C-alpha positions as CSV (number, residue, x, y, z in Angstrom):
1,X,80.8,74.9,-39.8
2,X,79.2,74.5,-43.1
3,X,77.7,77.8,-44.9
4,X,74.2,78.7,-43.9
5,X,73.3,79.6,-47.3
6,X,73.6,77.8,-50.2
7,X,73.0,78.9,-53.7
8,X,71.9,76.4,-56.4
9,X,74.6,76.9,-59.4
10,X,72.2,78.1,-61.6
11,X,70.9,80.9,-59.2
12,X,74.7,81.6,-58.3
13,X,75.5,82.2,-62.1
14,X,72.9,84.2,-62.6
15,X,73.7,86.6,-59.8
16,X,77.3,86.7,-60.6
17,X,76.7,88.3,-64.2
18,X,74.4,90.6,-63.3
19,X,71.2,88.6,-64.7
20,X,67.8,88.3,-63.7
21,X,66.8,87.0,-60.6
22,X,63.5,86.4,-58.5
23,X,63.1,84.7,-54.9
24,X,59.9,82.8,-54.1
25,X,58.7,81.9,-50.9
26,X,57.7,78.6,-49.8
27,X,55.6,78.8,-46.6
28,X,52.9,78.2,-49.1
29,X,53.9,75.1,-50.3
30,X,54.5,73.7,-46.5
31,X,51.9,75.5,-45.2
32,X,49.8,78.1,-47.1
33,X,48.1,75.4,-49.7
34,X,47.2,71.9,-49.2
35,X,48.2,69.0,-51.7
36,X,48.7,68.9,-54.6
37,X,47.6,72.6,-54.6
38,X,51.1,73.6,-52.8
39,X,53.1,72.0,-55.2
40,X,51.4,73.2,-58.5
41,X,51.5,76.7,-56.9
42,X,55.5,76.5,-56.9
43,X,55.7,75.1,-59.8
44,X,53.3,77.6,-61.1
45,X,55.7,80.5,-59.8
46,X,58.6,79.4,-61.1
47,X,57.8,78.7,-64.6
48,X,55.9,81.9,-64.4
49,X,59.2,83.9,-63.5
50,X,61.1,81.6,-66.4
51,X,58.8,82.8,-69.0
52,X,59.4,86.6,-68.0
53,X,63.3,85.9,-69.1
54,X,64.0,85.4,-65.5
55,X,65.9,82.7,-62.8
56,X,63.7,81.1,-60.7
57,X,65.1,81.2,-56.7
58,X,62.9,79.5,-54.5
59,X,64.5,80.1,-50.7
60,X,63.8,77.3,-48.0
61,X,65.7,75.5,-45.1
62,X,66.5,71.5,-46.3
63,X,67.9,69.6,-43.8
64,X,69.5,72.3,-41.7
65,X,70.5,74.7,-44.9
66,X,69.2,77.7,-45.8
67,X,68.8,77.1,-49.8
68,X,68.4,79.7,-52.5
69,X,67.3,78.1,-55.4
70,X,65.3,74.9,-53.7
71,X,64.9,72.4,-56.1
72,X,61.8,70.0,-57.1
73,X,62.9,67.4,-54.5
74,X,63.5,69.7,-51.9
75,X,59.6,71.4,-52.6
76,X,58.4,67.8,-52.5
77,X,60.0,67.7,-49.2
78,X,58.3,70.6,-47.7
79,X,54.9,69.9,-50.0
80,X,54.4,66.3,-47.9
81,X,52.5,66.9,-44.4
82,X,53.5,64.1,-43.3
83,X,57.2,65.0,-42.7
84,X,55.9,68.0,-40.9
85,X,58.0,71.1,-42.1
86,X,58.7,74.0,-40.0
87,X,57.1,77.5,-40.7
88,X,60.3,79.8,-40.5
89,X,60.5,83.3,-39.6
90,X,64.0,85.7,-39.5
91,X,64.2,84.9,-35.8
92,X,63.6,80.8,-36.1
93,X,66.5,80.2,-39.5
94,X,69.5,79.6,-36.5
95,X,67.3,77.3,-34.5
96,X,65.9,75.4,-37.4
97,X,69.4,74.9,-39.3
98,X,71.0,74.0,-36.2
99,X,68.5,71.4,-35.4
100,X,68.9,70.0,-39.1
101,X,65.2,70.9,-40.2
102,X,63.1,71.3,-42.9
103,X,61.4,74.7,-43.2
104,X,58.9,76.5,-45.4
105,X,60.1,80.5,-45.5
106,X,57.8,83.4,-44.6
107,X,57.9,86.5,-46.6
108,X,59.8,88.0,-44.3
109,X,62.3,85.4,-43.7
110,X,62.5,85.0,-47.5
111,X,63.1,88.7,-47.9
112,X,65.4,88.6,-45.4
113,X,67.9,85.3,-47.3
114,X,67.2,87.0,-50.7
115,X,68.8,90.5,-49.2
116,X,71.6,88.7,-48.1
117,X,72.2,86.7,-51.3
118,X,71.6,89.6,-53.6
119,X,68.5,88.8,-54.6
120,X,66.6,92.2,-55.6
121,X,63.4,90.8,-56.4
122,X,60.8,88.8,-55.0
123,X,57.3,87.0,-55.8
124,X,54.7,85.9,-53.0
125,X,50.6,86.0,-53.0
126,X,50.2,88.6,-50.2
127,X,52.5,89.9,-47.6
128,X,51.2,90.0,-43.3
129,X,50.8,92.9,-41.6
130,X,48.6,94.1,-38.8
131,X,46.0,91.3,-38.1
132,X,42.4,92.4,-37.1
133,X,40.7,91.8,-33.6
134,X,38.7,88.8,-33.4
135,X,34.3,89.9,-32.5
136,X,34.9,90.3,-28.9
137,X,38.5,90.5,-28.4
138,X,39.3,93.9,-26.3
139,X,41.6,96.4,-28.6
140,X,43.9,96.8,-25.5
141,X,44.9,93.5,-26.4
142,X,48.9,93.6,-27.6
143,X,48.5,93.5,-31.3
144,X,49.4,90.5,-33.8
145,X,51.3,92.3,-35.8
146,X,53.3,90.4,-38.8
147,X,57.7,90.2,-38.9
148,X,56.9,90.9,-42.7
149,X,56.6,94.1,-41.9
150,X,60.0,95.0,-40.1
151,X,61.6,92.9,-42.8
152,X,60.1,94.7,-45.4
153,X,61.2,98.4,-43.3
154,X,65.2,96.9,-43.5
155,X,65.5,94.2,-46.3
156,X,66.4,96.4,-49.8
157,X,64.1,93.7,-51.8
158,X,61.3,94.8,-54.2
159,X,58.7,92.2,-52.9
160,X,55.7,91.6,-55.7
161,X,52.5,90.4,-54.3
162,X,48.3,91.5,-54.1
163,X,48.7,93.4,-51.3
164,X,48.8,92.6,-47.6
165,X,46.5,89.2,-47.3
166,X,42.7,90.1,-47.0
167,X,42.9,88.5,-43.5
168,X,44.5,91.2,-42.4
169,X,43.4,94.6,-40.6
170,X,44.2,96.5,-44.4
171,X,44.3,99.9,-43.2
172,X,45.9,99.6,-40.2
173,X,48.8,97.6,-42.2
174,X,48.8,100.8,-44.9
175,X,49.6,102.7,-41.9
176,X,52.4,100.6,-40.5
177,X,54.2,100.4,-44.4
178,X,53.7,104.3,-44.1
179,X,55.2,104.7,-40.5
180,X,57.9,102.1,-41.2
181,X,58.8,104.3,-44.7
182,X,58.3,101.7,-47.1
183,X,57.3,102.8,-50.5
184,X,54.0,101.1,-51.7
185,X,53.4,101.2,-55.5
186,X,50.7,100.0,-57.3
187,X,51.2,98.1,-60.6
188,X,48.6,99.7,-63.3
189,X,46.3,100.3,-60.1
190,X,45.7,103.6,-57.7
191,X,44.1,101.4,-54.9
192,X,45.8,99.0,-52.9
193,X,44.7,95.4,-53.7
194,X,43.3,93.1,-50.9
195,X,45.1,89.7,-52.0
196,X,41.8,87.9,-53.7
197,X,40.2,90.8,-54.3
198,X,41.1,93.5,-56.5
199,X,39.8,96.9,-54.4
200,X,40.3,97.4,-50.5
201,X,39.0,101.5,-50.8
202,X,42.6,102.4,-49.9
203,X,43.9,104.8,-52.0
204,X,47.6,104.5,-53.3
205,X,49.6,107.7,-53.9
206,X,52.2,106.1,-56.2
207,X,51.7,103.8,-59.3
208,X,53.7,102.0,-62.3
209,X,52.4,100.9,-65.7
210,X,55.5,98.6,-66.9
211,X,58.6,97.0,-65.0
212,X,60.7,99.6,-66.6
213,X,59.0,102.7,-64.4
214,X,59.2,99.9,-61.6
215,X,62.8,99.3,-62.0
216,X,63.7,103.0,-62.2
217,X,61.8,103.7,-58.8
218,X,63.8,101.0,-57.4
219,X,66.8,102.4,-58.5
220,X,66.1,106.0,-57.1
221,X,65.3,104.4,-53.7
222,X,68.1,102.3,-53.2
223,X,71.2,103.1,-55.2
224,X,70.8,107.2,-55.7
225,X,69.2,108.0,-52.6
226,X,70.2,105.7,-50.2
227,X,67.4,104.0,-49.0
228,X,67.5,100.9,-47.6
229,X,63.7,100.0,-47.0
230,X,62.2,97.2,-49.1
231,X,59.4,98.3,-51.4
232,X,56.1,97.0,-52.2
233,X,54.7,96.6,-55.9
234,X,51.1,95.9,-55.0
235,X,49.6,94.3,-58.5
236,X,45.3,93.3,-58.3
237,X,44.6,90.1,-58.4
238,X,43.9,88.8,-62.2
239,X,40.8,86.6,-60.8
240,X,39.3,88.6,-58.2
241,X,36.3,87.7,-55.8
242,X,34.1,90.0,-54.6
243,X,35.0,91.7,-51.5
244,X,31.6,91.4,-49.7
245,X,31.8,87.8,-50.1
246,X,35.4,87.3,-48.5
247,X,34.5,89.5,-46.2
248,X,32.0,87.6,-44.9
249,X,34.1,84.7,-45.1
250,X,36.5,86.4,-43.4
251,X,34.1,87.4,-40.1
252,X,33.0,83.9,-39.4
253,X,36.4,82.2,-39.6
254,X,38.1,84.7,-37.5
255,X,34.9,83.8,-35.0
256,X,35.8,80.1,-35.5
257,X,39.4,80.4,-34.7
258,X,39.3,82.5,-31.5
259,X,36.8,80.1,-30.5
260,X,39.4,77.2,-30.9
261,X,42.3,79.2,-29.6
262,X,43.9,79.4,-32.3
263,X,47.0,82.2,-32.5
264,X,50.4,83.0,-34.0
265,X,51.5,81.2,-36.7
266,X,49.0,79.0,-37.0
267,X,46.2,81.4,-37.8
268,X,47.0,82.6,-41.4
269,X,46.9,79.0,-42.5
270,X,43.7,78.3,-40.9
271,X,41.9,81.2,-42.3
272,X,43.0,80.9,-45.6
273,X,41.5,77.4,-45.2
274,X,38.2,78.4,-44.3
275,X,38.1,81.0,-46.6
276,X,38.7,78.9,-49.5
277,X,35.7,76.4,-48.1
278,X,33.5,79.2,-46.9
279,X,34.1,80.5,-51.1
280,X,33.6,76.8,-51.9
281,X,37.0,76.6,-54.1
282,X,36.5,80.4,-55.5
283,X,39.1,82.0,-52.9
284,X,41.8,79.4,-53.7
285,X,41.5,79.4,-57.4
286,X,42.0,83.2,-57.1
287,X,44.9,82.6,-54.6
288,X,46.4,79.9,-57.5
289,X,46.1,82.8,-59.7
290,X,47.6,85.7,-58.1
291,X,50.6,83.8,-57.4
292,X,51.4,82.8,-60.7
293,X,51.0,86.7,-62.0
294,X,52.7,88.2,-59.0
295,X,55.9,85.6,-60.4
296,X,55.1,86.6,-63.6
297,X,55.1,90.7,-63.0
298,X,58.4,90.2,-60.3
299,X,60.2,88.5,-63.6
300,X,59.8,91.0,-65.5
301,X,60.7,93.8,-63.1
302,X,64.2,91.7,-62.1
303,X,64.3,91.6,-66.0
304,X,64.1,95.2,-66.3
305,X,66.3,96.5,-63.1
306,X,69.2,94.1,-64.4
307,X,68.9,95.7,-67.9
308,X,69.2,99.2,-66.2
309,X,72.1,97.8,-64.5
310,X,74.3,97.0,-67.3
């Protein structure tokens, strides 16, 4: 049986002396972004994290591997609809690598591969969490609730992004993070970010100003006290939209989709969509934008807890 994971050599160096390392997702590139929007975004990302003094780790299943450290072909692979790439949560990686498939890695499966490679640290636009009701849907409905966050309560991976997606029911997902004991920190900001926009009214009890007080709370949490819980650095989104205008965005699509029937996996995608028409363009460039400075930010913190390392 070959290994399930496989580390790219230069991602596998890296690691092995003690240097710098981010993971990037790429459910956005098979399914979060259209083309050629995907492929910039990854692109984006990983020059982003080379620029902070960091190594680049991009985490996706190719052809039945789980790889750390995907390369342009691979992202090319999973950037073309037309080959039809899997979306890949911690429960589908077996399934998908048995069957010999091509799969784009949700935060939480990413979180999960970068935990078990040694991966500290890692980059994505905005994490799931506790989606909201559709107008009409009863609330004794089971909830839609995201695996991001059970990854994030058990995967020891400092996972950088603008909060949990503006999709998302915000406070209910603070709540969860709370419940499930994972530390939420806010990078130069006392209120959690919601993903395009830089304010949700939720107030964060903990904050950093550089990747070195970021690195040291990591350090705390996981190596002198124990802690195995992931932790979110929450950093605002560097071009923000106005929240009464995703918000409205937000209402009509979720109208739309229950409407359609749409569910699971396949809603995120579709909202994002028609939020990004319903902003005409605004809420993508802002999601182009976020990514690129959550990879630059998660760079510079793997930069800094490898440095307090040594």
């Amino acid at each position: 049986m070959n290994p399930p994971v496989r580390l790219a050599e230069e991602v596998r160096a890296a690691l092995a002396a003690g240097g710098p390392v981010v993971a990037l997702e790429t459910s956005v590139v098979a399914q979060g972004l259209p083309p050629p929007h995907n492929l910039e975004a990854a692109r984006r990302c990983a020059a982003a994290v080379r620029a902070a003094g960091a190594v680049p780790a991009a985490v996706a299943v190719v052809a039945g591997a789980v790889v750390v450290g995907a390369d342009d072909a691979a992202l090319e692979r999973l950037a073309d609809p037309a080959r039809r790439p899997a979306k890949a949560s911690p429960r589908d990686l077996a399934a998908l690598c048995a069957a010999g498939r091509d799969a784009g890695t949700t935060v939480a499966a990413t979180a999960a591969v970068a935990a078990l490679a040694g991966i500290r640290v890692f980059a994505t636009g905005g994490i799931g969490g506790v989606h909201r009701l559709a107008p009409g849907e009863p609330a004794a409905g089971a909830a839609d609730v995201s695996a991001d966050l059970a990854e994030l309560a058990r995967a020891p991976v400092c996972v950088v992004s603008a909060g949990p997606k503006a999709i998302l029911d915000l406070a209910a997902t603070a709540e969860a993070l709370e419940t499930l004991g994972v530390p939420v920190l806010g990078w130069r900001t006392s209120e959690l970010p919601a993903f395009y926009s830089d304010g949700s009214g939720i107030a964060l009890e903990h904050r950093v100003e550089d990747a070195a007080a970021a690195a040291r709370v990591l350090r705390l949490h996981w190596d002198a006290l124990g802690r195995r819980e992931g932790v979110l650095l929450a950093v605002p989104p560097p071009e923000a939209v106005p929240r009464e205008v995703v918000e409205a965005a937000i209402a009509a699509a979720l109208e739309d989709a229950r409407g359609r029937g749409i569910r699971g996996k396949a809603v995120t995608p579709f909202l994002l969509e028609a939020v990004s028409r319903a902003t005409r363009g605004r809420a993508r460039t802002a999601n182009l934008a976020l990514l690129e400075r959550n990879a630059s930010v998660a760079g510079e913190v793997a930069v800094a807890l490898a440095a307090a390392a040594r």
